[in-house]
Coordinates of C-alpha atoms and ligand atoms in Angstrom, one line a residue:
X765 CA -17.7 -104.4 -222.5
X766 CA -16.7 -103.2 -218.8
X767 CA -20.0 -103.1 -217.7
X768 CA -19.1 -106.7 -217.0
X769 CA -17.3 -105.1 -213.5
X770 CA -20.5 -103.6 -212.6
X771 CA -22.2 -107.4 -212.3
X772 CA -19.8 -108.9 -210.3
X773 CA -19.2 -105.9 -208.2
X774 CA -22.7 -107.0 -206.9
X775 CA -21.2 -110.4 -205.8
X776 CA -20.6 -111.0 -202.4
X777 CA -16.9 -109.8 -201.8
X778 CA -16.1 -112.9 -200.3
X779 CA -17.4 -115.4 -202.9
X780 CA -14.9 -113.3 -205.7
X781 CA -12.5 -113.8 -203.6
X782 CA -12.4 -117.6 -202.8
X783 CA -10.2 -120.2 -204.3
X784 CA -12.7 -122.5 -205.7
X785 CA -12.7 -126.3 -205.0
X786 CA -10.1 -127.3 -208.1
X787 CA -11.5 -131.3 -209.1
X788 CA -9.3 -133.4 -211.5
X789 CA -11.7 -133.1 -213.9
X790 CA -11.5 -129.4 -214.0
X791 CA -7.5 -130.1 -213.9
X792 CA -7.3 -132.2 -217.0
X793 CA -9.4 -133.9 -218.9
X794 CA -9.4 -137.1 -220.4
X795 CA -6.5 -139.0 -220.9
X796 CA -5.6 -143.0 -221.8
X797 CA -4.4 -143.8 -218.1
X798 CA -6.6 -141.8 -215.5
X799 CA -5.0 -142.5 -212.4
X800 CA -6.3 -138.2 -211.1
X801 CA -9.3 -138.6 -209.9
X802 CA -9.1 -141.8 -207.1
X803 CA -12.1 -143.7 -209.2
X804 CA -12.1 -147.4 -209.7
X805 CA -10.1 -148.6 -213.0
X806 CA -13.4 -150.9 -214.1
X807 CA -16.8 -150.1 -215.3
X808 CA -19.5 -151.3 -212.8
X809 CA -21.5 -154.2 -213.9
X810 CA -24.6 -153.1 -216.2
X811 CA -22.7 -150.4 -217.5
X812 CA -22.9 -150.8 -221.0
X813 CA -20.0 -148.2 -222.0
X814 CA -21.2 -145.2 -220.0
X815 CA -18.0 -145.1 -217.9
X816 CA -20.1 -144.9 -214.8
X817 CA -16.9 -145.5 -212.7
X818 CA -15.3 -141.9 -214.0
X819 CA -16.7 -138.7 -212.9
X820 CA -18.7 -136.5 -214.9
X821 CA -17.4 -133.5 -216.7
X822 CA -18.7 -131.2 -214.9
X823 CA -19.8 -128.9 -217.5
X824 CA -20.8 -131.9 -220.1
X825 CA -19.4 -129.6 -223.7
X826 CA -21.9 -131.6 -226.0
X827 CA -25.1 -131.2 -224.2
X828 CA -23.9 -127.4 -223.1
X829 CA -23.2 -127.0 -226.8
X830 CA -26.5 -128.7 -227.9
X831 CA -28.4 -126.2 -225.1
X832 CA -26.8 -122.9 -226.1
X833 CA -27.6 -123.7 -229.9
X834 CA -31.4 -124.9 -229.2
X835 CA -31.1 -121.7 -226.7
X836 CA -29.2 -119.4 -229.6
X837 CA -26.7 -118.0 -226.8
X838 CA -23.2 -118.5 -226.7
X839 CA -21.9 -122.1 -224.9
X840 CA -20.0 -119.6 -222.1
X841 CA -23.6 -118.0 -221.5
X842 CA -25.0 -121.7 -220.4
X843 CA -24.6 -122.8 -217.0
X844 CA -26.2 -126.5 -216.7
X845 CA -27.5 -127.4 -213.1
X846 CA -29.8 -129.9 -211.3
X847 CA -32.5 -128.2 -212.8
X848 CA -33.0 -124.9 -213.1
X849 CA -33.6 -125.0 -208.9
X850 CA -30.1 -125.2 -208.5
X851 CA -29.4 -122.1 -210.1
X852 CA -31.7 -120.1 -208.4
X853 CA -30.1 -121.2 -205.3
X854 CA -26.6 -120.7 -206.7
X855 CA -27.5 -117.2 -207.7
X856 CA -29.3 -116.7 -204.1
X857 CA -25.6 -117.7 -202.3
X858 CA -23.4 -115.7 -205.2
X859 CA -25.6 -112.5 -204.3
X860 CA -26.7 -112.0 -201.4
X861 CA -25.1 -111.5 -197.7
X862 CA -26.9 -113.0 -194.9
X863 CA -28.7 -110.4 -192.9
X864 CA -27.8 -107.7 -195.4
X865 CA -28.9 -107.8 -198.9
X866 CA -32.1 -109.3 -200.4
X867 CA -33.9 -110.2 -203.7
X868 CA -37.5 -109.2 -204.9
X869 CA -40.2 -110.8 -205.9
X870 CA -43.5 -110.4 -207.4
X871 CA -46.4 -112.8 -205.5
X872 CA -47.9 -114.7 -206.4
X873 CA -45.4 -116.2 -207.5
X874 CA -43.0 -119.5 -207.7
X875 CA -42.0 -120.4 -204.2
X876 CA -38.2 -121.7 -204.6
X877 CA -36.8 -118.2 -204.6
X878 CA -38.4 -117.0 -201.5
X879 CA -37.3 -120.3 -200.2
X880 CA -33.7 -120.0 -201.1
X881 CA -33.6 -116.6 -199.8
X882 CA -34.5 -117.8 -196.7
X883 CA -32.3 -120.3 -196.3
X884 CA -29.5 -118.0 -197.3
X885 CA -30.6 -115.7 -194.4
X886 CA -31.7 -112.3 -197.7
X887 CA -34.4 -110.5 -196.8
X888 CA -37.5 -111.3 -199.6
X889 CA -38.9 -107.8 -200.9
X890 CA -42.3 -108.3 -202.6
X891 CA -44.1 -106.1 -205.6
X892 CA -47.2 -108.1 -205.8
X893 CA -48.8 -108.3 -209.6
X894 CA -51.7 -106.2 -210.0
X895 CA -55.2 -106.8 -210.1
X896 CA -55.1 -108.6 -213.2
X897 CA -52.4 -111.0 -212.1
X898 CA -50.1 -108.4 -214.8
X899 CA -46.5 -107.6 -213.2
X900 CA -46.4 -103.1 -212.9
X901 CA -42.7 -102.7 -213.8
X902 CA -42.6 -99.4 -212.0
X903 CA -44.0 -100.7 -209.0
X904 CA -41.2 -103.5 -208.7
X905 CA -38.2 -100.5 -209.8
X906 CA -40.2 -98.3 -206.9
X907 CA -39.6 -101.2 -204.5
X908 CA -36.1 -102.5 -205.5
X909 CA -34.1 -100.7 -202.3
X910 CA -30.0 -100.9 -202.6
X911 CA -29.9 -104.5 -200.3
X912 CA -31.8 -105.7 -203.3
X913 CA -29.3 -107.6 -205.7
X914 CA -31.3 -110.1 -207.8
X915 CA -35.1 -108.9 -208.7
X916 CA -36.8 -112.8 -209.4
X917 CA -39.7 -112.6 -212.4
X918 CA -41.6 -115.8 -213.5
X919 CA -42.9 -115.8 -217.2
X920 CA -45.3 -117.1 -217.9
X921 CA -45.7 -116.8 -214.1
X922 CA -46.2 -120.1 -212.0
X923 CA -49.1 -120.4 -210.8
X924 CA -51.0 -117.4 -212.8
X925 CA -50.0 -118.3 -216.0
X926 CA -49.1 -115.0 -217.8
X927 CA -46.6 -113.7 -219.2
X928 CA -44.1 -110.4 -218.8
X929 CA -43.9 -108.7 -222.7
X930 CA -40.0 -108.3 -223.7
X931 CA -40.2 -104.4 -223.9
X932 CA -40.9 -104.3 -219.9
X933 CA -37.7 -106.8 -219.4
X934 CA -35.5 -104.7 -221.8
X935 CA -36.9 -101.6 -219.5
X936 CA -36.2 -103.0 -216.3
X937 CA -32.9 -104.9 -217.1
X938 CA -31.4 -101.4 -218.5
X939 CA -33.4 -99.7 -215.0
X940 CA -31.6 -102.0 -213.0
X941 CA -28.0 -101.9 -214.3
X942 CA -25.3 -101.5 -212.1
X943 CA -27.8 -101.9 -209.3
X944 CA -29.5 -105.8 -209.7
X945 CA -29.9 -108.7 -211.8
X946 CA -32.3 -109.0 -213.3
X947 CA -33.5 -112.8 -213.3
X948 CA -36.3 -114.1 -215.9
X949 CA -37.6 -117.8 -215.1
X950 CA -38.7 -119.0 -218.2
X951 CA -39.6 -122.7 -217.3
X952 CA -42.3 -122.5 -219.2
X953 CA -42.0 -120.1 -222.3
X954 CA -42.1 -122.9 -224.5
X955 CA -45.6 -123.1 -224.3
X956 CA -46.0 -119.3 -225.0
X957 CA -45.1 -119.3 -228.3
X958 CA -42.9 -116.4 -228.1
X959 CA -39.1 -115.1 -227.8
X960 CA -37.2 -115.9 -225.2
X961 CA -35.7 -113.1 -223.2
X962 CA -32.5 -114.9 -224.0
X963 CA -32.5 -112.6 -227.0
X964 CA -32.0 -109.2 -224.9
X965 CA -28.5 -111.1 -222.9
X966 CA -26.5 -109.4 -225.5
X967 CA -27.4 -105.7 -224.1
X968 CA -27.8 -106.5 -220.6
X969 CA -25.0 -108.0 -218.7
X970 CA -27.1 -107.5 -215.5
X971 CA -29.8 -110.3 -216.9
X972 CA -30.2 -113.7 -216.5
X973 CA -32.8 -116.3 -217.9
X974 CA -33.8 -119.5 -216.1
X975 CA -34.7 -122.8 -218.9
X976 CA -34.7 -126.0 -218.0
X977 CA -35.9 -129.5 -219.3
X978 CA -38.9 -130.1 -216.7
X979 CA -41.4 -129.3 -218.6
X980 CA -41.8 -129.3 -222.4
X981 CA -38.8 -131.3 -223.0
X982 CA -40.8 -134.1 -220.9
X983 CA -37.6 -134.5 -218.5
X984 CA -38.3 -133.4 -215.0
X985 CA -37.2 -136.7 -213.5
X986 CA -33.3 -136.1 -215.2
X987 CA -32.9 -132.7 -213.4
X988 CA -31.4 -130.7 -216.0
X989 CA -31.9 -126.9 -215.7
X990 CA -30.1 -123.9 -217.1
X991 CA -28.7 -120.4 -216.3
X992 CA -28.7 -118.5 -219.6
X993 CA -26.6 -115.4 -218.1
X994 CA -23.2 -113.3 -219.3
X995 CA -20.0 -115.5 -219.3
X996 CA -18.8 -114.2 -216.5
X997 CA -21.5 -114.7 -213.7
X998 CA -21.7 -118.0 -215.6
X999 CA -17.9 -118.5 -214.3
X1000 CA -18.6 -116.8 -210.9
X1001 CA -21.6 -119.4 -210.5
X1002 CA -19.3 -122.2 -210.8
X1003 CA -16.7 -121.1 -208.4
X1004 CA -19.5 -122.1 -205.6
X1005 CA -21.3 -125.0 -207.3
X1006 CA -20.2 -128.7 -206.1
X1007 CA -17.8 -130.2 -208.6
X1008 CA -19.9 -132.8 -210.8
X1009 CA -23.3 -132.0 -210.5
X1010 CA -24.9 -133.5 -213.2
X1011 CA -24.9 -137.3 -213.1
X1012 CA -23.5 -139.2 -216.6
X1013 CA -26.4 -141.1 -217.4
X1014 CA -28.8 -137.6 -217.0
X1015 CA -26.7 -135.5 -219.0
X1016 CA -26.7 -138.6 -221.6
X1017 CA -30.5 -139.2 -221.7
X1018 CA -31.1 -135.0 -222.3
X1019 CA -28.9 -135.0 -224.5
X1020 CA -30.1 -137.7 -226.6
X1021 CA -34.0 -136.2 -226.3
X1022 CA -32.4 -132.7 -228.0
X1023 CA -31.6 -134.1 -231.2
X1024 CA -33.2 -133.4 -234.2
X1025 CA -36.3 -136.4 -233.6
X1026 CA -36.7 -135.0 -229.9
X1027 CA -36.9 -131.0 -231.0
X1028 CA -40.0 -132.3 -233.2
X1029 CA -41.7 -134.4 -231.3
X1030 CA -40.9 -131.6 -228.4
X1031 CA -42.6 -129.2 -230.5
X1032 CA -45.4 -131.3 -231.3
X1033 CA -46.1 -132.2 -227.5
X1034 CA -45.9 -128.4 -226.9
X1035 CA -48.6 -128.0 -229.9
X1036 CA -50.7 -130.2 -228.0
X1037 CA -50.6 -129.1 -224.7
X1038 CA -51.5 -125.4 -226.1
X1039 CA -54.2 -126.6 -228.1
X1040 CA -55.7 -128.6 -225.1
X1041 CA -55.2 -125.5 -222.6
X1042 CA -56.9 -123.6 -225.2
X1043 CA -60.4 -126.0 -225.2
X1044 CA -59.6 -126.7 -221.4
X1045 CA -60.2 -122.8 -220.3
X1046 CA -63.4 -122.5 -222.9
X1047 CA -64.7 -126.0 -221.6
X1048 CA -64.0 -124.9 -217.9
X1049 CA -65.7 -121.3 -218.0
X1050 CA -69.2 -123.2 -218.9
X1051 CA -68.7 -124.6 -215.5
X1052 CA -71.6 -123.1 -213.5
X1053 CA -69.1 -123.8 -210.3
X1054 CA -65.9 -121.8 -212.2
X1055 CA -65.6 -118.3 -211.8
X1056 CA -62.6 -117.7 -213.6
X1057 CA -60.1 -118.5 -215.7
X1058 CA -57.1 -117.1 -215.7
X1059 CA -55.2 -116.5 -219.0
X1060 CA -52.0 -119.0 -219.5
X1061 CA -49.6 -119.1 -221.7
X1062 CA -48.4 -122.3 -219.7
X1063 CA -48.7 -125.8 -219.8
X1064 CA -51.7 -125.5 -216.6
X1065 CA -54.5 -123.1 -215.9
X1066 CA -55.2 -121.0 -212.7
X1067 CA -58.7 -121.6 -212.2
X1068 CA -61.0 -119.6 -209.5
X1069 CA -63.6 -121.7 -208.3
X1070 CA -66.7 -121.3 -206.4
X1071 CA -65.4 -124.1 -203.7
X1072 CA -61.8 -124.9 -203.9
X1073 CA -61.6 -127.0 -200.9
X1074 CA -64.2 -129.6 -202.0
X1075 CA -63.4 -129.1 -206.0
X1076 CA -59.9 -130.3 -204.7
X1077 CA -61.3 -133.2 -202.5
X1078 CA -64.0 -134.2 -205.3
X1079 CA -61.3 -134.2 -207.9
X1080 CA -58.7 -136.4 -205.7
X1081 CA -61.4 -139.0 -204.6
X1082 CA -61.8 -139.3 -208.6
X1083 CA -57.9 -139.7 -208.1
X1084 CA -56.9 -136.8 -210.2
X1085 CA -54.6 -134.5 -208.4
X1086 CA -54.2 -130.8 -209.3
X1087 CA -52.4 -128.4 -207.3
X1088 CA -54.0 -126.4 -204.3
X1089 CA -53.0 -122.7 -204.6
X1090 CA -55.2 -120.9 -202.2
X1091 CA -52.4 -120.0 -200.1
X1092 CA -50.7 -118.0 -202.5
X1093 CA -52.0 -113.8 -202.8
X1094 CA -54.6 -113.5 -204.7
X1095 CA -55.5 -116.7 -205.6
X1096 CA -57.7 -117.6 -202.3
X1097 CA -60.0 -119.4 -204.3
X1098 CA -57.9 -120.8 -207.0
X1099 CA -57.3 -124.2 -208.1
X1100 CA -54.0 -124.6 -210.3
X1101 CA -54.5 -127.6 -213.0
X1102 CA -51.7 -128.9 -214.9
X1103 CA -52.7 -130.0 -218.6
X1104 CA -52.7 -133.7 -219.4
X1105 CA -53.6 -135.7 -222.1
X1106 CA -57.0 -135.2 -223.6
X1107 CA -58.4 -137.9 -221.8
X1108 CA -56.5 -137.0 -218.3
X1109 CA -58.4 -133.5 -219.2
X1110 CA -61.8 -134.8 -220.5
X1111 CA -61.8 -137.0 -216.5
X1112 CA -61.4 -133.5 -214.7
X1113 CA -64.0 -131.7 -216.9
X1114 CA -66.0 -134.9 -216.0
X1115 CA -65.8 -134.6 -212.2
X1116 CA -66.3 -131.0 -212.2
X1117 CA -69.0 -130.7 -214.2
X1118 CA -71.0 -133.7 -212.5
X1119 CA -70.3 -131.9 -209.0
X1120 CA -71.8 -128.4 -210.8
X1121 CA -75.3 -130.9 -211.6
X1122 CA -75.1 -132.0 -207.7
X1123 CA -74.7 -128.5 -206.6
X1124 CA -77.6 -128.0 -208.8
X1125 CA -80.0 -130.8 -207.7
X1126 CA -79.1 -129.9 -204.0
X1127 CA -80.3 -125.8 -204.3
X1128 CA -83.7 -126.7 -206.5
Ligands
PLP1342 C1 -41.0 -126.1 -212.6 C2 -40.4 -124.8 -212.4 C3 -39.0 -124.6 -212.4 C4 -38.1 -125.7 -212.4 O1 -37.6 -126.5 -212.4 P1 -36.5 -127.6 -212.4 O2 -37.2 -128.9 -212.5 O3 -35.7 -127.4 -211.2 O4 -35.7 -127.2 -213.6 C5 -38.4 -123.3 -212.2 N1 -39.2 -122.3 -212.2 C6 -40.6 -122.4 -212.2 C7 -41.4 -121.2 -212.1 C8 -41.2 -123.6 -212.3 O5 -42.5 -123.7 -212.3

């Protein structure tokens, strides 16, 4: 395997060559008498056994372990984060050099990476989808110049909703090699019923795939995301990340909801949420005031409507918010709408149909 080289030879010179931050958890482990680490010797109050008054391991083994089976990677392949944010900033600052490299994108698309481009001072290189919100592989390779060193693609794609077919991935990891990574957000392919692009990591070293717990797993508010990426830009990422990121009692609480009674009832939730997307965009397209909507194989709907500004108003006054995406490409007149309960859905089909009887009433 020395195509590994080729990877980090794309790293920014100087984060390969830093001494990384060494923490005493890193140094040793556990131990009887932990006097390393400058903690306090007793539990706070409320603590209930957690050991709140240690720090973290900063890789936590059992819920890495528990990830990179439910993932079917090797544990080295897993790098847990704050959510899967943090390792798309981690990434942005392993990659690229301020005012000289950059990463590619495909609009419309998920903001974060743009953002975290930004902030790192990479130029953002965009190969829009095409007509039909579908990502044209060759036009991204056409685009990718040498500053480019991480190509970004969402699928299922937040906010469109649909998803980039395996065979194009294995293409354009193998037409990027030595070149790029290759980065595949997955926060939603749960929902899409099929493989994960996890599945190509063993012929690509220059790929990486984005999971995380936000969404199907029901656990945005615990922040736990994941790099699914070779072993050794897993290590390279955590030469730059801070020390303990994930806090004890997150790490416990996703850990606990991967067991066997959470991977059921997570794949029962995910059952539901497909079948109610599925009525959602047949109910919506009988909406007179709907023009389109766009195939998902998410947990929401892209939906272009007739008048997005007052469908959004008309919606919030009913106190139902959905998520204005007019400002992205493409999507001038769309309306992105996550999918609730039935009820929560059955109230928006409500509001919108009784505004498409107004609009009615008001033209005759
Ligand atoms: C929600 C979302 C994420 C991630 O979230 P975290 O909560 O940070 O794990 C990542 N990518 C896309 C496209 C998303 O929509």
């Amino acid at each position: 395997m020395n195509f590994v080289c080729d990877v980090l030879a794309l790293a920014r010179p100087e984060v390969r060559a830093l001494t990384p931050y060494s923490s005493a958890r890193m140094e040793a482990g556990a131990a009887p008498t932990m006097l390393n680490a400058n903690e306090s010797p007793w539990p706070p109050p409320g603590d209930d056994g957690r050991a709140l008054n240690r720090y973290p391991e900063p890789q936590p083994q059992d819920l890495r372990q528990r990830l990179a089976g439910i993932y079917a990677v090797d544990s080295a392949q897993v790098l847990l984060g704050r959510g899967s944010d943090e390792a798309i900033d981690l990434l942005v600052r392993a990659f690229c050099r301020p005012g000289r490299d950059a990463i590619a994108i495909c609009p419309p698309t998920f903001g974060m990476y743009a953002v975290c481009a930004a902030v790192q001072g990479a130029d953002v290189i965009q190969a829009p989808l095409d007509k039909g919100f579908e990502l044209d592989a060759d036009a991204v390779l056409r685009a990718i110049t040498p500053a480019v060193k991480l190509v970004f693609v969402c699928s299922p794609n937040n906010p469109s909703g649909g998803l980039v077919p395996l065979q194009v991935i294995d293409r354009m990891a193998a037409a990027l090699s030595g070149r790029s990574l290759l980065i595949i957000d997955e926060a939603y392919i749960e929902f899409s019923g099929t493989p994960s692009a996890a599945t190509l990591l063993q012929h690509h070293a220059n790929l990486g795939v984005l999971r995380t717990l936000s969404k199907a797993w029901s656990l945005a508010g615990a922040r736990v995301g994941a790099l699914l990426a070779h072993a050794d830009v897993v290590a390279l990422l955590r030469r730059i990340m801070p020390p303990y990121p994930l806090p004890t009692p997150c790490s416990a609480v996703a850990l606990a909801a991967l067991d066997a009674t959470g991977q059921s009832l997570m794949r029962e939730r995910v059952a539901a949420i497909v079948s109610e997307r599925e009525r959602m965009a047949v109910a919506l397209q009988t909406i007179s005031g709907v023009r389109t909507v766009l195939p998902s194989a998410a947990n929401f709907l892209c939906v272009s409507v007739e008048n997005p500004a007052a469908t959004y108003l008309m919606l919030q006054s009913e106190g139902i918010l959905v998520r204005d995406v007019t400002r992205y490409p493409g999507l001038r007149d769309c309306l992105r709408i996550s999918i609730g309960t039935r009820q929560d859905n059955d109230r928006v089909l409500a509001v919108m149909q009784a505004m498409d009887s107004a609009t009615v009433e008001g033209t005759s």
